[in-house]
Amino acid sequence: MVDLRRDELERRSRHDPAAVESQLFERWEAAGLFRADPHSGRPSYVIALPPPNVTGELHMGHALNGSIQDSLIRLARMRGRETLWICGTDHASIAVHAVIEKQLRAEGTTRFEVGRDAFIERVWEWRSETGARIIQQFKRLGCALDYEHERFTMDEGYVQAVLEMFVRLYDKQLIYRDNRIVNWCPGCGSTVSDLEVRYEHAADALFEVRYPIKGSDEHITVATVRPETILADTAVAVHPDDDRYRHLVGGIAIVPIVNREVPIIADEYVKMDFGTGALKITPGHDPNDFEIGRRHGLSELSVIGFDGRMNDQAGEFAGMAAGEARQKVVDRLFADGLLRGEQPYEHEVGHCDRSGDRIEPLISLQWFMQMDELAAAANAEVRSGRVRFIPTSQENTYFHWMDNIRSWCVSRQLWWGHQIPVWYCQDGHSTAATSAPAACGQCGSTELERDPDVLDTWFSSALWPFATLGWPEQTDRLEAFYPGNALVTARDIINLWVARMLMMGIEFMGEIPFTDVYITSIIQAADGRRMSKSLGTGINPLDLIERYGADATRYGLLKMSSTQDVRFAEGMIDEGAKLANKLWNASRFVLLQADASVEPAAVAVRGEDRWILSRLEGTGAEVLRLIDAYDFAGAVKLLYALIWNDFCDWYVEAAKSRLYGDDDQARRDVTATLLWVLERILALAHPLLPFVTEEIWSFMPGRSGLLMASAMPEWQAGMCDPALEHAAQNDMDVVSAARRIANEGQAPSVIVTPDTLFRMLLPKTANVSLDVHAPSASAAAAAPDPELIRGELADATAELERARAKLANEGFIARAPAVLVEAERDKVRRFEALVADLTRRLEQR
RNA sequence: GGGCGAUUAGCUCAGCGGGAGAGCGCCCGCUUCACACGCGGGAGGUCGCUGGUUCGAUCCCAGCAUCGCCCACCA
């Protein structure tokens, strides 16, 4: 059995992720390691996965999030926490709705033709396919999610939670219905929230239009980019301090074309230095004008309908698209001699984030949520530091939004989503309830009709951290796993999602849902553009996993996640693949050297042993510190240096002289240390590179069980470091201590020294030799055949020459840790002795 | 308009007060018994620009330029 595994090790000279990763994942799953036990009594560590939309494939952002969260989760588990990573997907109301509507259009039909029930049924089919695919992709990445409790924001229990939340907020009068101006997307046929409006540059024209003054020959000239809304004007406004117009305030202006008499009002909103200083007020079609209108009690007229076309109120323009009407209105103004000027005007215009259509601000009867009290409570938690953003600078985004928060329009004229739990009777009374009420709460009428609208997707997302645990039921899981610890997401949904989870967590659970909000980088395409499917700049993480392996993909993504925007660099994934292979092969070497009777142990007999142990402990402590500080790029970089440079380049190479030497005890000692170091490296690397480490672990002699379930070792930074020890004993700093050791002429086996320290010590160590691969002295000496001796001698002489060439190269010596240079001196001496011995034997023959 | 961030080797990025670095790419040499996804050697940077602070600045401060992202109700 053991021999079979040796054979396997010898055979597999290359790490092949595709051949092992899926089996390893199955072993973790079979061992139940993704589950969390609410009754274990151990302190918990909980992260809720930002639920991906069931719109399609996993993208690079998900893969990055997944890599980060999985590292945190695995580390927490190894540290003994009861660890839960909440798993699930989001119904993504408007986004999925748009996908299905597009499909229907392609089939030559519409949702209205197929009907609500058939439409919803179709969405569920879509969701069962995509949802499963997305979860499968997380598995390929190695994510230790709690797959058994996968949730969906539209599953039965979740729907109840959403309705419960709505009704409670309704009862507190934080949710109310009102006729207000909203962002209307004609393409979606629905309202969208402020955060779903994207501003795009538009080259329009700014028109100056003369409004006659009643009872006067005067005119007042306003500037507008939307002449078609003139038809809905209900006032003209000027600044109260504007001397040019002061005499007109209180007068009546006559709206062109419709000849409506409207008041001239004074409002401080108007900028005196913009346009003409006079502003036409159209409460029905402009959010600012709406506010001004409400302040002054103006009537609210609408001339543009929900279809984006001019309505019956628009007279001769009725039926035209707004853009078409604009030109016609301008023509008419020109004909009437009321168009005073026109100039090119560039500005930002709101477009729907989903459909790309131009947003039409319209007055509409919608459900709103009062946000200011909720926001104040959430802000207090961030201001006090109980909730912290990493990096801190991202708090600006949060506060900027929260400090200026406005009511949230939560109703959407869509079918896919949580239908608003409000029933209306014939008299228009509203009754909110978590299930269909028998009668109107006010008049007792039994003829009730449910509000057809659904809720904004983010309404349900806001409850994710506790609705997934069973809320509003008081479940064991809710008790054990709320509040959670960290939230990992990108900054584009800080306000859409993070802020709202904080508010709802406080409101419904009385406690913040997490303390750490880690804002990840956003990975751009290699050319610097945004990575998106529509631009064709997206890269499927699954392709990377297939080509490089999951460890490599995770490594690369973590390494890229340093600044807030980073360009995708496939080279970093490749680096990860090479590191995994390097670790595999170094491990293979160590394991194949290992005698079954040798136990891993830190046997610090020589300088290089002390050196590697020190590097290991110091790096281990630092890597964990960096992960705890959410510096994954830094952690991965250090791990790379530890594995490749310290362990493989130096220690394994230095160990060879003992492994291939005559001294049996020395061989056993160094093997024990190699195993010890390897084992600890595997544990350290596991949260970051779970697959390859678990695979190697399965070959460790005398280690049963899974690495994933093993304990993370304690790390003792400073172990085996004479400089540190000296510094501690003599109460001095490390650099001074190291300098003193060197000055005293001792072997400067300085361990955790920075590079500068090595340089400082170089003059004392530059004249020594380096390790070379000496042939076994005993083997050569025992060889009776002169030809064999001649061959060995030739090899040995060549090696010696190479060694001397290296020694002549200062650059090479500068790169070698001083301690290793020093420690290898005697070895080279032995090597020279070997050449002399072989020469003598040859002469004797 | 406001906020955040970036500008360091051909490329992607670390470094952030005294030595300019990594990976990839490039050049030279190696089928050295863990690894050619490797080993050894090497070329290649006035650290965006201008000032300031400092004994000393890629690193701190100010301004400018270019790029990116987020937020934003001047018609």
JSON list of N, CA, C and O in Angstrom, two decimals, chain A residues 117-149:
[
{"chain": "A", "resi": 117, "resn": "ASP", "atom": "N", "xyz": [-48.95, 34.34, -15.09]},
{"chain": "A", "resi": 117, "resn": "ASP", "atom": "CA", "xyz": [-48.62, 33.02, -14.55]},
{"chain": "A", "resi": 117, "resn": "ASP", "atom": "C", "xyz": [-47.63, 32.27, -15.43]},
{"chain": "A", "resi": 117, "resn": "ASP", "atom": "O", "xyz": [-46.66, 31.70, -14.95]},
{"chain": "A", "resi": 118, "resn": "ALA", "atom": "N", "xyz": [-47.89, 32.32, -16.73]},
{"chain": "A", "resi": 118, "resn": "ALA", "atom": "CA", "xyz": [-46.99, 31.60, -17.65]},
{"chain": "A", "resi": 118, "resn": "ALA", "atom": "C", "xyz": [-45.61, 32.25, -17.65]},
{"chain": "A", "resi": 118, "resn": "ALA", "atom": "O", "xyz": [-44.59, 31.56, -17.75]},
{"chain": "A", "resi": 119, "resn": "PHE", "atom": "N", "xyz": [-45.61, 33.56, -17.52]},
{"chain": "A", "resi": 119, "resn": "PHE", "atom": "CA", "xyz": [-44.35, 34.28, -17.50]},
{"chain": "A", "resi": 119, "resn": "PHE", "atom": "C", "xyz": [-43.51, 33.85, -16.29]},
{"chain": "A", "resi": 119, "resn": "PHE", "atom": "O", "xyz": [-42.34, 33.49, -16.40]},
{"chain": "A", "resi": 120, "resn": "ILE", "atom": "N", "xyz": [-44.15, 33.85, -15.14]},
{"chain": "A", "resi": 120, "resn": "ILE", "atom": "CA", "xyz": [-43.45, 33.48, -13.90]},
{"chain": "A", "resi": 120, "resn": "ILE", "atom": "C", "xyz": [-42.95, 32.04, -13.98]},
{"chain": "A", "resi": 120, "resn": "ILE", "atom": "O", "xyz": [-41.83, 31.73, -13.56]},
{"chain": "A", "resi": 121, "resn": "GLU", "atom": "N", "xyz": [-43.77, 31.20, -14.53]},
{"chain": "A", "resi": 121, "resn": "GLU", "atom": "CA", "xyz": [-43.39, 29.79, -14.66]},
{"chain": "A", "resi": 121, "resn": "GLU", "atom": "C", "xyz": [-42.11, 29.67, -15.48]},
{"chain": "A", "resi": 121, "resn": "GLU", "atom": "O", "xyz": [-41.20, 28.93, -15.17]},
{"chain": "A", "resi": 122, "resn": "ARG", "atom": "N", "xyz": [-42.10, 30.46, -16.53]},
{"chain": "A", "resi": 122, "resn": "ARG", "atom": "CA", "xyz": [-40.94, 30.45, -17.40]},
{"chain": "A", "resi": 122, "resn": "ARG", "atom": "C", "xyz": [-39.68, 30.95, -16.69]},
{"chain": "A", "resi": 122, "resn": "ARG", "atom": "O", "xyz": [-38.58, 30.42, -16.88]},
{"chain": "A", "resi": 123, "resn": "VAL", "atom": "N", "xyz": [-39.84, 31.95, -15.86]},
{"chain": "A", "resi": 123, "resn": "VAL", "atom": "CA", "xyz": [-38.69, 32.47, -15.12]},
{"chain": "A", "resi": 123, "resn": "VAL", "atom": "C", "xyz": [-38.15, 31.39, -14.18]},
{"chain": "A", "resi": 123, "resn": "VAL", "atom": "O", "xyz": [-36.94, 31.23, -14.03]},
{"chain": "A", "resi": 124, "resn": "TRP", "atom": "N", "xyz": [-39.05, 30.66, -13.56]},
{"chain": "A", "resi": 124, "resn": "TRP", "atom": "CA", "xyz": [-38.60, 29.61, -12.64]},
{"chain": "A", "resi": 124, "resn": "TRP", "atom": "C", "xyz": [-37.79, 28.54, -13.38]},
{"chain": "A", "resi": 124, "resn": "TRP", "atom": "O", "xyz": [-36.82, 28.02, -12.84]},
{"chain": "A", "resi": 125, "resn": "GLU", "atom": "N", "xyz": [-38.20, 28.23, -14.58]},
{"chain": "A", "resi": 125, "resn": "GLU", "atom": "CA", "xyz": [-37.41, 27.26, -15.36]},
{"chain": "A", "resi": 125, "resn": "GLU", "atom": "C", "xyz": [-36.01, 27.79, -15.60]},
{"chain": "A", "resi": 125, "resn": "GLU", "atom": "O", "xyz": [-35.02, 27.11, -15.42]},
{"chain": "A", "resi": 126, "resn": "TRP", "atom": "N", "xyz": [-35.98, 29.05, -15.99]},
{"chain": "A", "resi": 126, "resn": "TRP", "atom": "CA", "xyz": [-34.69, 29.69, -16.25]},
{"chain": "A", "resi": 126, "resn": "TRP", "atom": "C", "xyz": [-33.81, 29.66, -15.01]},
{"chain": "A", "resi": 126, "resn": "TRP", "atom": "O", "xyz": [-32.64, 29.33, -15.04]},
{"chain": "A", "resi": 127, "resn": "ARG", "atom": "N", "xyz": [-34.44, 29.98, -13.90]},
{"chain": "A", "resi": 127, "resn": "ARG", "atom": "CA", "xyz": [-33.67, 30.09, -12.65]},
{"chain": "A", "resi": 127, "resn": "ARG", "atom": "C", "xyz": [-33.14, 28.72, -12.21]},
{"chain": "A", "resi": 127, "resn": "ARG", "atom": "O", "xyz": [-32.04, 28.62, -11.67]},
{"chain": "A", "resi": 128, "resn": "SER", "atom": "N", "xyz": [-33.88, 27.66, -12.44]},
{"chain": "A", "resi": 128, "resn": "SER", "atom": "CA", "xyz": [-33.40, 26.36, -11.97]},
{"chain": "A", "resi": 128, "resn": "SER", "atom": "C", "xyz": [-32.16, 25.94, -12.75]},
{"chain": "A", "resi": 128, "resn": "SER", "atom": "O", "xyz": [-31.28, 25.28, -12.22]},
{"chain": "A", "resi": 129, "resn": "GLU", "atom": "N", "xyz": [-32.08, 26.35, -13.99]},
{"chain": "A", "resi": 129, "resn": "GLU", "atom": "CA", "xyz": [-30.87, 26.04, -14.77]},
{"chain": "A", "resi": 129, "resn": "GLU", "atom": "C", "xyz": [-29.68, 26.89, -14.32]},
{"chain": "A", "resi": 129, "resn": "GLU", "atom": "O", "xyz": [-28.63, 26.38, -13.96]},
{"chain": "A", "resi": 130, "resn": "THR", "atom": "N", "xyz": [-29.89, 28.20, -14.35]},
{"chain": "A", "resi": 130, "resn": "THR", "atom": "CA", "xyz": [-28.75, 29.08, -14.07]},
{"chain": "A", "resi": 130, "resn": "THR", "atom": "C", "xyz": [-28.30, 29.00, -12.63]},
{"chain": "A", "resi": 130, "resn": "THR", "atom": "O", "xyz": [-27.11, 29.03, -12.34]},
{"chain": "A", "resi": 131, "resn": "GLY", "atom": "N", "xyz": [-29.27, 28.89, -11.72]},
{"chain": "A", "resi": 131, "resn": "GLY", "atom": "CA", "xyz": [-28.92, 28.81, -10.31]},
{"chain": "A", "resi": 131, "resn": "GLY", "atom": "C", "xyz": [-28.00, 27.63, -10.05]},
{"chain": "A", "resi": 131, "resn": "GLY", "atom": "O", "xyz": [-26.97, 27.75, -9.38]},
{"chain": "A", "resi": 132, "resn": "ALA", "atom": "N", "xyz": [-28.34, 26.49, -10.61]},
{"chain": "A", "resi": 132, "resn": "ALA", "atom": "CA", "xyz": [-27.53, 25.29, -10.39]},
{"chain": "A", "resi": 132, "resn": "ALA", "atom": "C", "xyz": [-26.15, 25.47, -11.00]},
{"chain": "A", "resi": 132, "resn": "ALA", "atom": "O", "xyz": [-25.15, 25.03, -10.43]},
{"chain": "A", "resi": 133, "resn": "ARG", "atom": "N", "xyz": [-26.09, 26.11, -12.14]},
{"chain": "A", "resi": 133, "resn": "ARG", "atom": "CA", "xyz": [-24.80, 26.29, -12.80]},
{"chain": "A", "resi": 133, "resn": "ARG", "atom": "C", "xyz": [-23.87, 27.17, -11.98]},
{"chain": "A", "resi": 133, "resn": "ARG", "atom": "O", "xyz": [-22.69, 26.89, -11.82]},
{"chain": "A", "resi": 134, "resn": "ILE", "atom": "N", "xyz": [-24.43, 28.22, -11.44]},
{"chain": "A", "resi": 134, "resn": "ILE", "atom": "CA", "xyz": [-23.62, 29.14, -10.64]},
{"chain": "A", "resi": 134, "resn": "ILE", "atom": "C", "xyz": [-23.05, 28.44, -9.41]},
{"chain": "A", "resi": 134, "resn": "ILE", "atom": "O", "xyz": [-21.88, 28.58, -9.08]},
{"chain": "A", "resi": 135, "resn": "ILE", "atom": "N", "xyz": [-23.89, 27.67, -8.75]},
{"chain": "A", "resi": 135, "resn": "ILE", "atom": "CA", "xyz": [-23.43, 26.96, -7.55]},
{"chain": "A", "resi": 135, "resn": "ILE", "atom": "C", "xyz": [-22.33, 25.97, -7.93]},
{"chain": "A", "resi": 135, "resn": "ILE", "atom": "O", "xyz": [-21.32, 25.82, -7.23]},
{"chain": "A", "resi": 136, "resn": "GLN", "atom": "N", "xyz": [-22.51, 25.31, -9.05]},
{"chain": "A", "resi": 136, "resn": "GLN", "atom": "CA", "xyz": [-21.50, 24.36, -9.51]},
{"chain": "A", "resi": 136, "resn": "GLN", "atom": "C", "xyz": [-20.16, 25.07, -9.74]},
{"chain": "A", "resi": 136, "resn": "GLN", "atom": "O", "xyz": [-19.10, 24.52, -9.46]},
{"chain": "A", "resi": 137, "resn": "GLN", "atom": "N", "xyz": [-20.23, 26.29, -10.21]},
{"chain": "A", "resi": 137, "resn": "GLN", "atom": "CA", "xyz": [-19.00, 27.04, -10.47]},
{"chain": "A", "resi": 137, "resn": "GLN", "atom": "C", "xyz": [-18.27, 27.38, -9.18]},
{"chain": "A", "resi": 137, "resn": "GLN", "atom": "O", "xyz": [-17.04, 27.33, -9.12]},
{"chain": "A", "resi": 138, "resn": "PHE", "atom": "N", "xyz": [-19.02, 27.69, -8.14]},
{"chain": "A", "resi": 138, "resn": "PHE", "atom": "CA", "xyz": [-18.38, 27.93, -6.84]},
{"chain": "A", "resi": 138, "resn": "PHE", "atom": "C", "xyz": [-17.69, 26.67, -6.34]},
{"chain": "A", "resi": 138, "resn": "PHE", "atom": "O", "xyz": [-16.64, 26.72, -5.72]},
{"chain": "A", "resi": 139, "resn": "LYS", "atom": "N", "xyz": [-18.30, 25.55, -6.62]},
{"chain": "A", "resi": 139, "resn": "LYS", "atom": "CA", "xyz": [-17.68, 24.29, -6.19]},
{"chain": "A", "resi": 139, "resn": "LYS", "atom": "C", "xyz": [-16.36, 24.07, -6.92]},
{"chain": "A", "resi": 139, "resn": "LYS", "atom": "O", "xyz": [-15.38, 23.60, -6.34]},
{"chain": "A", "resi": 140, "resn": "ARG", "atom": "N", "xyz": [-16.35, 24.39, -8.18]},
{"chain": "A", "resi": 140, "resn": "ARG", "atom": "CA", "xyz": [-15.11, 24.21, -8.94]},
{"chain": "A", "resi": 140, "resn": "ARG", "atom": "C", "xyz": [-13.97, 25.07, -8.39]},
{"chain": "A", "resi": 140, "resn": "ARG", "atom": "O", "xyz": [-12.80, 24.71, -8.46]},
{"chain": "A", "resi": 141, "resn": "LEU", "atom": "N", "xyz": [-14.35, 26.21, -7.86]},
{"chain": "A", "resi": 141, "resn": "LEU", "atom": "CA", "xyz": [-13.34, 27.10, -7.28]},
{"chain": "A", "resi": 141, "resn": "LEU", "atom": "C", "xyz": [-12.89, 26.60, -5.91]},
{"chain": "A", "resi": 141, "resn": "LEU", "atom": "O", "xyz": [-11.89, 27.07, -5.38]},
{"chain": "A", "resi": 142, "resn": "GLY", "atom": "N", "xyz": [-13.60, 25.65, -5.38]},
{"chain": "A", "resi": 142, "resn": "GLY", "atom": "CA", "xyz": [-13.21, 25.07, -4.09]},
{"chain": "A", "resi": 142, "resn": "GLY", "atom": "C", "xyz": [-13.91, 25.69, -2.90]},
{"chain": "A", "resi": 142, "resn": "GLY", "atom": "O", "xyz": [-13.49, 25.48, -1.76]},
{"chain": "A", "resi": 143, "resn": "CYS", "atom": "N", "xyz": [-14.92, 26.47, -3.15]},
{"chain": "A", "resi": 143, "resn": "CYS", "atom": "CA", "xyz": [-15.53, 27.24, -2.08]},
{"chain": "A", "resi": 143, "resn": "CYS", "atom": "C", "xyz": [-16.23, 26.36, -1.05]},
{"chain": "A", "resi": 143, "resn": "CYS", "atom": "O", "xyz": [-17.06, 25.53, -1.39]},
{"chain": "A", "resi": 144, "resn": "ALA", "atom": "N", "xyz": [-15.90, 26.61, 0.20]},
{"chain": "A", "resi": 144, "resn": "ALA", "atom": "CA", "xyz": [-16.44, 25.81, 1.30]},
{"chain": "A", "resi": 144, "resn": "ALA", "atom": "C", "xyz": [-17.76, 26.41, 1.79]},
{"chain": "A", "resi": 144, "resn": "ALA", "atom": "O", "xyz": [-17.93, 26.73, 2.97]},
{"chain": "A", "resi": 145, "resn": "LEU", "atom": "N", "xyz": [-18.69, 26.56, 0.85]},
{"chain": "A", "resi": 145, "resn": "LEU", "atom": "CA", "xyz": [-20.00, 27.10, 1.17]},
{"chain": "A", "resi": 145, "resn": "LEU", "atom": "C", "xyz": [-20.88, 26.02, 1.80]},
{"chain": "A", "resi": 145, "resn": "LEU", "atom": "O", "xyz": [-20.66, 24.83, 1.59]},
{"chain": "A", "resi": 146, "resn": "ASP", "atom": "N", "xyz": [-21.86, 26.45, 2.55]},
{"chain": "A", "resi": 146, "resn": "ASP", "atom": "CA", "xyz": [-22.82, 25.51, 3.13]},
{"chain": "A", "resi": 146, "resn": "ASP", "atom": "C", "xyz": [-23.88, 25.17, 2.08]},
{"chain": "A", "resi": 146, "resn": "ASP", "atom": "O", "xyz": [-24.99, 25.70, 2.09]},
{"chain": "A", "resi": 147, "resn": "TYR", "atom": "N", "xyz": [-23.51, 24.27, 1.19]},
{"chain": "A", "resi": 147, "resn": "TYR", "atom": "CA", "xyz": [-24.38, 23.95, 0.05]},
{"chain": "A", "resi": 147, "resn": "TYR", "atom": "C", "xyz": [-25.69, 23.29, 0.49]},
{"chain": "A", "resi": 147, "resn": "TYR", "atom": "O", "xyz": [-26.68, 23.37, -0.20]},
{"chain": "A", "resi": 148, "resn": "GLU", "atom": "N", "xyz": [-25.65, 22.62, 1.64]},
{"chain": "A", "resi": 148, "resn": "GLU", "atom": "CA", "xyz": [-26.86, 21.92, 2.07]},
{"chain": "A", "resi": 148, "resn": "GLU", "atom": "C", "xyz": [-27.98, 22.89, 2.41]},
{"chain": "A", "resi": 148, "resn": "GLU", "atom": "O", "xyz": [-29.16, 22.55, 2.33]},
{"chain": "A", "resi": 149, "resn": "HIS", "atom": "N", "xyz": [-27.63, 24.10, 2.82]},
{"chain": "A", "resi": 149, "resn": "HIS", "atom": "CA", "xyz": [-28.66, 25.07, 3.18]},
{"chain": "A", "resi": 149, "resn": "HIS", "atom": "C", "xyz": [-28.74, 26.18, 2.14]},
{"chain": "A", "resi": 149, "resn": "HIS", "atom": "O", "xyz": [-28.99, 27.33, 2.48]}
]
